[in-house]
Amino acid sequence: MTRREELFRGRFLHAFRDAVRLPDGSASDREYLVHPGAVMVIPFLPGEDGAVRLVLERQYRYPIGEVMVEFPAGKLDPGEDRLACARRELQEETGFVAREWARAGVIHPVISYSTEFIEIWFARGLTLGERRLDAGEFLDVFTATPQQLATWCHEGAVTDGKTVAGLLWVQQVLSGAWTLDWHATDAGATP
C-alpha cells in the first residue's frame, strides 16, 4: 500500500480506498470495508421423531428489500469473545440458551470488498427463555428440518450466503463426515 484514504466511518462499517502496487509493478486502487466480524449460530433441537430440527429466523433485510431466512447471527462488539457473542446472539434473537457449544469454523463472505469474517458455532441442549431483541430488530423464529432448508436453498428461496454455508456444515456433521468438539457451558448463565 502506498496511500490510504478514509471514505466513510459509520457505526460499524469503515470504508477505505488504498493505492496499491500490483505484482507486475503497476498501480491500482482497492476500495474495501472494514467490518468487526460476526458469529452465526446453528442451533439443534431434537424433533418429535428424534431427528434434528434447526432454529431459523425470518428477517427483513433493508439493503436487498426482502425477508430472508437465516440462522441466528450478529456482529461482534469491540473486544467481545466470539463464544460470548454467539451465546448472546442466540439468546437475544431466539430466546434459547444452549447447554453445549462447538466451534465449526469461519467463513469470509465477501472477500472482494470487505474484511468481514463470520465464525460458525453449533449449539444444542437448548432451553427456551425470553428473547431480548435489539431496538429496531424484528424477526420471526421458527424451526425446520435440514431437508427443508436444503430444499429452500436448492429452489432459491434461501439465498443468504452464511446460511447456505451453514447448511453445508449441517449436512457434513449429520452425515458423520465432519466432527465437532462439543463443550458444556452453564446454560443458566446470562451471556
Tab-separated table of N, CA and C in Angstrom, residues 6-144:
chain	number	residue	atom	x	y	z
A	6	GLU	N	-9.525	7.490	3.894
A	6	GLU	CA	-10.777	7.108	4.554
A	6	GLU	C	-11.935	7.699	3.763
A	7	LEU	N	-12.896	6.835	3.384
A	7	LEU	CA	-14.041	7.282	2.603
A	7	LEU	C	-15.285	7.490	3.461
A	8	PHE	N	-15.439	6.678	4.495
A	8	PHE	CA	-16.656	6.728	5.316
A	8	PHE	C	-16.393	6.051	6.650
A	9	ARG	N	-16.951	6.607	7.714
A	9	ARG	CA	-16.900	5.963	9.028
A	9	ARG	C	-18.320	5.994	9.590
A	10	GLY	N	-18.901	4.793	9.711
A	10	GLY	CA	-20.237	4.661	10.277
A	10	GLY	C	-20.165	4.046	11.660
A	11	ARG	N	-21.306	3.585	12.155
A	11	ARG	CA	-21.334	2.979	13.493
A	11	ARG	C	-20.535	1.685	13.546
A	12	PHE	N	-20.568	0.893	12.462
A	12	PHE	CA	-19.743	-0.316	12.475
A	12	PHE	C	-19.060	-0.609	11.147
A	13	LEU	N	-19.350	0.120	10.110
A	13	LEU	CA	-18.622	-0.037	8.851
A	13	LEU	C	-17.674	1.135	8.657
A	14	HIS	N	-16.524	0.825	8.100
A	14	HIS	CA	-15.489	1.819	7.884
A	14	HIS	C	-14.939	1.555	6.479
A	15	ALA	N	-15.069	2.521	5.584
A	15	ALA	CA	-14.659	2.328	4.186
A	15	ALA	C	-13.357	3.065	3.879
A	16	PHE	N	-12.490	2.396	3.113
A	16	PHE	CA	-11.199	2.946	2.728
A	16	PHE	C	-10.962	2.763	1.233
A	17	ARG	N	-10.065	3.595	0.711
A	17	ARG	CA	-9.503	3.407	-0.630
A	17	ARG	C	-7.989	3.435	-0.456
A	18	ASP	N	-7.351	2.345	-0.826
A	18	ASP	CA	-5.895	2.247	-0.747
A	18	ASP	C	-5.307	2.279	-2.146
A	19	ALA	N	-4.242	3.023	-2.297
A	19	ALA	CA	-3.444	2.962	-3.524
A	19	ALA	C	-2.429	1.845	-3.294
A	20	VAL	N	-2.381	0.888	-4.227
A	20	VAL	CA	-1.523	-0.287	-4.040
A	20	VAL	C	-0.635	-0.494	-5.266
A	21	ARG	N	0.426	-1.225	-5.059
A	21	ARG	CA	1.326	-1.619	-6.138
A	21	ARG	C	1.047	-3.098	-6.406
A	22	LEU	N	0.735	-3.456	-7.639
A	22	LEU	CA	0.412	-4.822	-8.035
A	22	LEU	C	1.685	-5.627	-8.292
A	23	PRO	N	1.591	-6.956	-8.345
A	23	PRO	CA	2.783	-7.793	-8.564
A	23	PRO	C	3.568	-7.433	-9.822
A	24	ASP	N	2.891	-6.907	-10.851
A	24	ASP	CA	3.610	-6.544	-12.074
A	24	ASP	C	4.201	-5.136	-12.008
A	25	GLY	N	4.066	-4.465	-10.858
A	25	GLY	CA	4.625	-3.131	-10.674
A	25	GLY	C	3.667	-1.993	-10.975
A	26	SER	N	2.528	-2.288	-11.577
A	26	SER	CA	1.579	-1.226	-11.895
A	26	SER	C	0.821	-0.793	-10.633
A	27	ALA	N	0.218	0.388	-10.709
A	27	ALA	CA	-0.531	0.947	-9.584
A	27	ALA	C	-2.029	0.717	-9.781
A	28	SER	N	-2.740	0.580	-8.663
A	28	SER	CA	-4.189	0.411	-8.716
A	28	SER	C	-4.788	0.878	-7.392
A	29	ASP	N	-6.086	1.042	-7.365
A	29	ASP	CA	-6.810	1.378	-6.138
A	29	ASP	C	-7.629	0.187	-5.681
A	30	ARG	N	-7.770	0.036	-4.372
A	30	ARG	CA	-8.612	-1.001	-3.781
A	30	ARG	C	-9.530	-0.332	-2.761
A	31	GLU	N	-10.841	-0.438	-2.987
A	31	GLU	CA	-11.821	0.072	-2.037
A	31	GLU	C	-12.383	-1.110	-1.260
A	32	TYR	N	-12.510	-0.927	0.060
A	32	TYR	CA	-12.979	-2.035	0.886
A	32	TYR	C	-13.585	-1.519	2.191
A	33	LEU	N	-14.366	-2.386	2.812
A	33	LEU	CA	-14.986	-2.097	4.094
A	33	LEU	C	-14.264	-2.851	5.193
A	34	VAL	N	-14.026	-2.183	6.302
A	34	VAL	CA	-13.509	-2.837	7.494
A	34	VAL	C	-14.722	-3.148	8.361
A	35	HIS	N	-14.879	-4.409	8.697
A	35	HIS	CA	-16.032	-4.909	9.460
A	35	HIS	C	-15.503	-5.575	10.723
A	36	PRO	N	-16.196	-5.444	11.862
A	36	PRO	CA	-15.681	-6.004	13.112
A	36	PRO	C	-15.762	-7.522	13.219
A	37	GLY	N	-16.437	-8.164	12.288
A	37	GLY	CA	-16.618	-9.611	12.360
A	37	GLY	C	-17.945	-9.960	13.018
A	38	ALA	N	-18.331	-11.214	12.863
A	38	ALA	CA	-19.631	-11.651	13.343
A	38	ALA	C	-19.586	-13.131	13.686
A	39	VAL	N	-20.664	-13.597	14.257
A	39	VAL	CA	-20.849	-15.024	14.524
A	39	VAL	C	-22.184	-15.458	13.934
A	40	MET	N	-22.279	-16.745	13.627
A	40	MET	CA	-23.539	-17.367	13.230
A	40	MET	C	-23.697	-18.611	14.090
A	41	VAL	N	-24.917	-18.840	14.550
A	41	VAL	CA	-25.200	-19.990	15.409
A	41	VAL	C	-26.124	-20.946	14.669
A	42	ILE	N	-25.770	-22.227	14.680
A	42	ILE	CA	-26.614	-23.283	14.118
A	42	ILE	C	-27.177	-24.061	15.298
A	43	PRO	N	-28.402	-23.711	15.720
A	43	PRO	CA	-28.999	-24.357	16.892
A	43	PRO	C	-29.719	-25.651	16.510
A	44	PHE	N	-29.396	-26.725	17.221
A	44	PHE	CA	-30.023	-28.033	17.028
A	44	PHE	C	-31.082	-28.251	18.106
A	45	LEU	N	-32.281	-28.583	17.673
A	45	LEU	CA	-33.356	-29.005	18.566
A	45	LEU	C	-33.730	-30.433	18.197
A	46	PRO	N	-34.030	-31.279	19.188
A	46	PRO	CA	-34.498	-32.623	18.831
A	46	PRO	C	-35.942	-32.543	18.326
A	47	GLY	N	-36.214	-33.212	17.218
A	47	GLY	CA	-37.571	-33.272	16.687
A	47	GLY	C	-38.349	-34.383	17.363
A	48	GLU	N	-39.642	-34.426	17.112
A	48	GLU	CA	-40.507	-35.445	17.727
A	48	GLU	C	-40.072	-36.854	17.346
A	49	ASP	N	-39.541	-37.015	16.145
A	49	ASP	CA	-39.105	-38.332	15.670
A	49	ASP	C	-37.641	-38.615	16.007
A	50	GLY	N	-37.021	-37.742	16.798
A	50	GLY	CA	-35.618	-37.903	17.165
A	50	GLY	C	-34.660	-37.254	16.186
A	51	ALA	N	-35.167	-36.832	15.024
A	51	ALA	CA	-34.318	-36.165	14.037
A	51	ALA	C	-34.059	-34.718	14.478
A	52	VAL	N	-33.027	-34.134	13.943
A	52	VAL	CA	-32.653	-32.766	14.280
A	52	VAL	C	-33.594	-31.778	13.600
A	53	ARG	N	-33.951	-30.743	14.349
A	53	ARG	CA	-34.636	-29.578	13.790
A	53	ARG	C	-33.702	-28.390	13.992
A	54	LEU	N	-33.698	-27.493	13.031
A	54	LEU	CA	-32.844	-26.314	13.053
A	54	LEU	C	-33.658	-25.088	13.445
A	55	VAL	N	-33.103	-24.260	14.303
A	55	VAL	CA	-33.751	-22.999	14.663
A	55	VAL	C	-33.300	-21.955	13.648
A	56	LEU	N	-34.268	-21.333	12.999
A	56	LEU	CA	-34.012	-20.343	11.952
A	56	LEU	C	-34.811	-19.077	12.234
A	57	GLU	N	-34.521	-18.044	11.453
A	57	GLU	CA	-35.217	-16.770	11.587
A	57	GLU	C	-35.632	-16.252	10.220
A	58	ARG	N	-36.727	-15.522	10.219
A	58	ARG	CA	-37.113	-14.723	9.056
A	58	ARG	C	-36.920	-13.277	9.472
A	59	GLN	N	-36.154	-12.530	8.645
A	59	GLN	CA	-35.866	-11.144	8.997
A	59	GLN	C	-35.793	-10.301	7.729
A	60	TYR	N	-36.451	-9.145	7.773
A	60	TYR	CA	-36.387	-8.218	6.651
A	60	TYR	C	-35.003	-7.587	6.615
A	61	ARG	N	-34.368	-7.648	5.455
A	61	ARG	CA	-33.044	-7.067	5.273
A	61	ARG	C	-33.149	-5.876	4.327
A	62	TYR	N	-32.986	-4.697	4.874
A	62	TYR	CA	-33.204	-3.455	4.147
A	62	TYR	C	-32.383	-3.331	2.859
A	63	PRO	N	-31.072	-3.616	2.862
A	63	PRO	CA	-30.293	-3.382	1.639
A	63	PRO	C	-30.827	-4.119	0.409
A	64	ILE	N	-31.407	-5.303	0.589
A	64	ILE	CA	-31.940	-6.017	-0.573
A	64	ILE	C	-33.458	-5.971	-0.639
A	65	GLY	N	-34.099	-5.413	0.383
A	65	GLY	CA	-35.546	-5.211	0.368
A	65	GLY	C	-36.356	-6.491	0.419
A	66	GLU	N	-35.847	-7.501	1.106
A	66	GLU	CA	-36.538	-8.791	1.181
A	66	GLU	C	-36.464	-9.379	2.583
A	67	VAL	N	-37.444	-10.238	2.874
A	67	VAL	CA	-37.392	-11.045	4.089
A	67	VAL	C	-36.520	-12.249	3.782
A	68	MET	N	-35.518	-12.466	4.615
A	68	MET	CA	-34.568	-13.548	4.397
A	68	MET	C	-34.710	-14.611	5.482
A	69	VAL	N	-34.474	-15.853	5.118
A	69	VAL	CA	-34.394	-16.952	6.087
A	69	VAL	C	-32.920	-17.120	6.412
A	70	GLU	N	-32.608	-17.119	7.719
A	70	GLU	CA	-31.220	-17.143	8.159
A	70	GLU	C	-31.078	-17.933	9.454
A	71	PHE	N	-29.858	-18.373	9.725
A	71	PHE	CA	-29.510	-18.832	11.057
A	71	PHE	C	-29.306	-17.589	11.922
A	72	PRO	N	-29.496	-17.693	13.243
A	72	PRO	CA	-29.225	-16.553	14.116
A	72	PRO	C	-27.770	-16.110	13.972
A	73	ALA	N	-27.569	-14.802	13.947
A	73	ALA	CA	-26.217	-14.264	13.755
A	73	ALA	C	-26.169	-12.830	14.243
A	74	GLY	N	-24.959	-12.354	14.442
A	74	GLY	CA	-24.794	-10.959	14.826
A	74	GLY	C	-23.333	-10.573	14.882
A	75	LYS	N	-23.105	-9.266	14.890
A	75	LYS	CA	-21.730	-8.761	14.865
A	75	LYS	C	-21.118	-8.764	16.257
A	76	LEU	N	-19.811	-8.852	16.257
A	76	LEU	CA	-19.041	-8.789	17.494
A	76	LEU	C	-19.004	-7.358	18.011
A	77	ASP	N	-19.153	-7.212	19.315
A	77	ASP	CA	-18.913	-5.925	19.950
A	77	ASP	C	-17.411	-5.775	20.160
A	78	PRO	N	-16.906	-4.545	20.283
A	78	PRO	CA	-15.454	-4.354	20.472
A	78	PRO	C	-14.926	-5.167	21.661
A	79	GLY	N	-13.896	-5.974	21.406
A	79	GLY	CA	-13.266	-6.766	22.449
A	79	GLY	C	-14.046	-7.987	22.907
A	80	GLU	N	-15.175	-8.280	22.274
A	80	GLU	CA	-16.027	-9.384	22.717
A	80	GLU	C	-15.466	-10.739	22.291
A	81	ASP	N	-15.485	-11.693	23.211
A	81	ASP	CA	-15.130	-13.071	22.924
A	81	ASP	C	-16.147	-13.650	21.935
A	82	ARG	N	-15.692	-14.462	20.999
A	82	ARG	CA	-16.579	-14.964	19.941
A	82	ARG	C	-17.647	-15.919	20.468
A	83	LEU	N	-17.313	-16.793	21.411
A	83	LEU	CA	-18.332	-17.659	22.003
A	83	LEU	C	-19.328	-16.835	22.806
A	84	ALA	N	-18.851	-15.842	23.530
A	84	ALA	CA	-19.761	-14.968	24.282
A	84	ALA	C	-20.731	-14.272	23.338
A	85	CYS	N	-20.240	-13.853	22.181
A	85	CYS	CA	-21.113	-13.226	21.181
A	85	CYS	C	-22.143	-14.224	20.667
A	86	ALA	N	-21.718	-15.449	20.390
A	86	ALA	CA	-22.652	-16.476	19.907
A	86	ALA	C	-23.741	-16.736	20.950
A	87	ARG	N	-23.353	-16.869	22.196
A	87	ARG	CA	-24.322	-17.096	23.276
A	87	ARG	C	-25.299	-15.926	23.382
A	88	ARG	N	-24.757	-14.708	23.326
A	88	ARG	CA	-25.587	-13.504	23.425
A	88	ARG	C	-26.579	-13.423	22.275
A	89	GLU	N	-26.091	-13.615	21.056
A	89	GLU	CA	-26.971	-13.503	19.885
A	89	GLU	C	-28.063	-14.568	19.896
A	90	LEU	N	-27.710	-15.804	20.271
A	90	LEU	CA	-28.723	-16.863	20.320
A	90	LEU	C	-29.837	-16.484	21.292
A	91	GLN	N	-29.469	-16.033	22.481
A	91	GLN	CA	-30.492	-15.690	23.462
A	91	GLN	C	-31.272	-14.440	23.055
A	92	GLU	N	-30.575	-13.400	22.602
A	92	GLU	CA	-31.269	-12.169	22.229
A	92	GLU	C	-32.284	-12.409	21.120
A	93	GLU	N	-31.874	-13.139	20.085
A	93	GLU	CA	-32.717	-13.274	18.901
A	93	GLU	C	-33.762	-14.375	19.009
A	94	THR	N	-33.428	-15.478	19.689
A	94	THR	CA	-34.359	-16.619	19.701
A	94	THR	C	-34.940	-16.913	21.077
A	95	GLY	N	-34.298	-16.453	22.134
A	95	GLY	CA	-34.702	-16.792	23.494
A	95	GLY	C	-34.053	-18.076	24.000
A	96	PHE	N	-33.371	-18.812	23.143
A	96	PHE	CA	-32.749	-20.073	23.553
A	96	PHE	C	-31.398	-19.850	24.229
A	97	VAL	N	-31.138	-20.687	25.232
A	97	VAL	CA	-29.839	-20.792	25.880
A	97	VAL	C	-29.389	-22.228	25.657
A	98	ALA	N	-28.125	-22.413	25.292
A	98	ALA	CA	-27.613	-23.748	24.971
A	98	ALA	C	-26.747	-24.291	26.100
A	99	ARG	N	-26.840	-25.587	26.315
A	99	ARG	CA	-26.010	-26.278	27.303
A	99	ARG	C	-24.651	-26.669	26.720
A	100	GLU	N	-24.597	-26.920	25.389
A	100	GLU	CA	-23.353	-27.336	24.745
A	100	GLU	C	-23.106	-26.511	23.486
A	101	TRP	N	-21.808	-26.233	23.271
A	101	TRP	CA	-21.385	-25.426	22.126
A	101	TRP	C	-20.203	-26.104	21.427
A	102	ALA	N	-20.138	-25.921	20.110
A	102	ALA	CA	-19.000	-26.407	19.330
A	102	ALA	C	-18.681	-25.384	18.242
A	103	ARG	N	-17.410	-25.007	18.166
A	103	ARG	CA	-16.960	-24.103	17.102
A	103	ARG	C	-16.731	-24.940	15.848
A	104	ALA	N	-17.346	-24.512	14.752
A	104	ALA	CA	-17.205	-25.246	13.499
A	104	ALA	C	-16.074	-24.683	12.653
A	105	GLY	N	-16.060	-23.392	12.439
A	105	GLY	CA	-15.053	-22.791	11.578
A	105	GLY	C	-15.377	-21.343	11.309
A	106	VAL	N	-14.798	-20.823	10.251
A	106	VAL	CA	-15.001	-19.417	9.899
A	106	VAL	C	-15.181	-19.310	8.391
A	107	ILE	N	-15.994	-18.341	7.977
A	107	ILE	CA	-16.151	-18.035	6.555
A	107	ILE	C	-15.868	-16.546	6.350
A	108	HIS	N	-15.463	-16.211	5.150
A	108	HIS	CA	-15.247	-14.826	4.742
A	108	HIS	C	-16.238	-14.565	3.605
A	109	PRO	N	-17.394	-13.972	3.913
A	109	PRO	CA	-18.477	-13.925	2.931
A	109	PRO	C	-18.272	-12.994	1.748
A	110	VAL	N	-17.480	-11.955	1.879
A	110	VAL	CA	-17.324	-11.001	0.769
A	110	VAL	C	-15.863	-10.574	0.651
A	111	ILE	N	-15.010	-11.508	0.260
A	111	ILE	CA	-13.563	-11.271	0.245
A	111	ILE	C	-13.122	-10.221	-0.767
A	112	SER	N	-13.961	-9.886	-1.721
A	112	SER	CA	-13.549	-8.917	-2.737
A	112	SER	C	-13.612	-7.475	-2.249
A	113	TYR	N	-14.399	-7.204	-1.186
A	113	TYR	CA	-14.501	-5.808	-0.743
A	113	TYR	C	-14.726	-5.630	0.754
A	114	SER	N	-14.472	-6.652	1.566
A	114	SER	CA	-14.689	-6.490	2.998
A	114	SER	C	-13.761	-7.394	3.804
A	115	THR	N	-13.415	-6.926	5.006
A	115	THR	CA	-12.626	-7.728	5.942
A	115	THR	C	-13.516	-8.631	6.788
A	116	GLU	N	-14.813	-8.621	6.547
A	116	GLU	CA	-15.754	-9.368	7.388
A	116	GLU	C	-15.427	-10.859	7.426
A	117	PHE	N	-15.523	-11.422	8.625
A	117	PHE	CA	-15.487	-12.867	8.831
A	117	PHE	C	-16.694	-13.223	9.668
A	118	ILE	N	-17.158	-14.455	9.519
A	118	ILE	CA	-18.260	-14.963	10.336
A	118	ILE	C	-17.815	-16.292	10.915
A	119	GLU	N	-17.742	-16.341	12.235
A	119	GLU	CA	-17.377	-17.580	12.904
A	119	GLU	C	-18.649	-18.399	13.113
A	120	ILE	N	-18.583	-19.688	12.770
A	120	ILE	CA	-19.743	-20.572	12.827
A	120	ILE	C	-19.692	-21.399	14.109
A	121	TRP	N	-20.790	-21.368	14.861
A	121	TRP	CA	-20.929	-22.136	16.101
A	121	TRP	C	-22.170	-23.007	16.022
A	122	PHE	N	-22.083	-24.205	16.582
A	122	PHE	CA	-23.233	-25.082	16.760
A	122	PHE	C	-23.654	-25.022	18.220
A	123	ALA	N	-24.950	-25.146	18.466
A	123	ALA	CA	-25.476	-25.130	19.832
A	123	ALA	C	-26.512	-26.236	19.971
A	124	ARG	N	-26.494	-26.923	21.113
A	124	ARG	CA	-27.502	-27.953	21.387
A	124	ARG	C	-27.786	-27.983	22.889
A	125	GLY	N	-28.775	-28.796	23.270
A	125	GLY	CA	-29.217	-28.798	24.663
A	125	GLY	C	-29.909	-27.479	24.969
A	126	LEU	N	-30.824	-27.081	24.093
A	126	LEU	CA	-31.436	-25.759	24.181
A	126	LEU	C	-32.564	-25.704	25.209
A	127	THR	N	-32.612	-24.596	25.926
A	127	THR	CA	-33.701	-24.277	26.854
A	127	THR	C	-34.267	-22.940	26.415
A	128	LEU	N	-35.599	-22.879	26.280
A	128	LEU	CA	-36.238	-21.654	25.816
A	128	LEU	C	-36.479	-20.700	26.975
A	129	GLY	N	-36.088	-19.458	26.760
A	129	GLY	CA	-36.324	-18.391	27.723
A	129	GLY	C	-36.907	-17.200	26.999
A	130	GLU	N	-36.578	-16.030	27.475
A	130	GLU	CA	-37.121	-14.798	26.911
A	130	GLU	C	-36.145	-14.188	25.914
A	131	ARG	N	-36.681	-13.738	24.780
A	131	ARG	CA	-35.853	-13.038	23.798
A	131	ARG	C	-35.582	-11.623	24.289
A	132	ARG	N	-34.456	-11.078	23.819
A	132	ARG	CA	-34.089	-9.692	24.135
A	132	ARG	C	-33.620	-9.020	22.851
A	133	LEU	N	-34.563	-8.768	21.960
A	133	LEU	CA	-34.221	-8.185	20.665
A	133	LEU	C	-33.656	-6.781	20.830
A	134	ASP	N	-32.724	-6.425	19.950
A	134	ASP	CA	-32.192	-5.066	19.912
A	134	ASP	C	-33.295	-4.121	19.464
A	135	ALA	N	-33.174	-2.846	19.818
A	135	ALA	CA	-34.124	-1.835	19.351
A	135	ALA	C	-34.133	-1.841	17.829
A	136	GLY	N	-35.318	-1.854	17.246
A	136	GLY	CA	-35.443	-1.856	15.793
A	136	GLY	C	-35.246	-3.206	15.138
A	137	GLU	N	-35.106	-4.254	15.937
A	137	GLU	CA	-34.905	-5.604	15.394
A	137	GLU	C	-36.236	-6.355	15.438
A	138	PHE	N	-36.667	-6.851	14.306
A	138	PHE	CA	-37.926	-7.580	14.198
A	138	PHE	C	-37.653	-8.860	13.421
A	139	LEU	N	-37.902	-9.994	14.047
A	139	LEU	CA	-37.683	-11.254	13.352
A	139	LEU	C	-38.621	-12.321	13.884
A	140	ASP	N	-38.867	-13.289	13.038
A	140	ASP	CA	-39.743	-14.415	13.345
A	140	ASP	C	-38.878	-15.661	13.484
A	141	VAL	N	-38.967	-16.334	14.628
A	141	VAL	CA	-38.180	-17.541	14.887
A	141	VAL	C	-39.048	-18.764	14.575
A	142	PHE	N	-38.453	-19.750	13.892
A	142	PHE	CA	-39.177	-20.974	13.561
A	142	PHE	C	-38.178	-22.122	13.439
A	143	THR	N	-38.675	-23.328	13.292
A	143	THR	CA	-37.788	-24.478	13.101
A	143	THR	C	-38.092	-25.154	11.775
A	144	ALA	N	-37.083	-25.854	11.268
A	144	ALA	CA	-37.218	-26.612	10.026
A	144	ALA	C	-36.263	-27.791	10.095
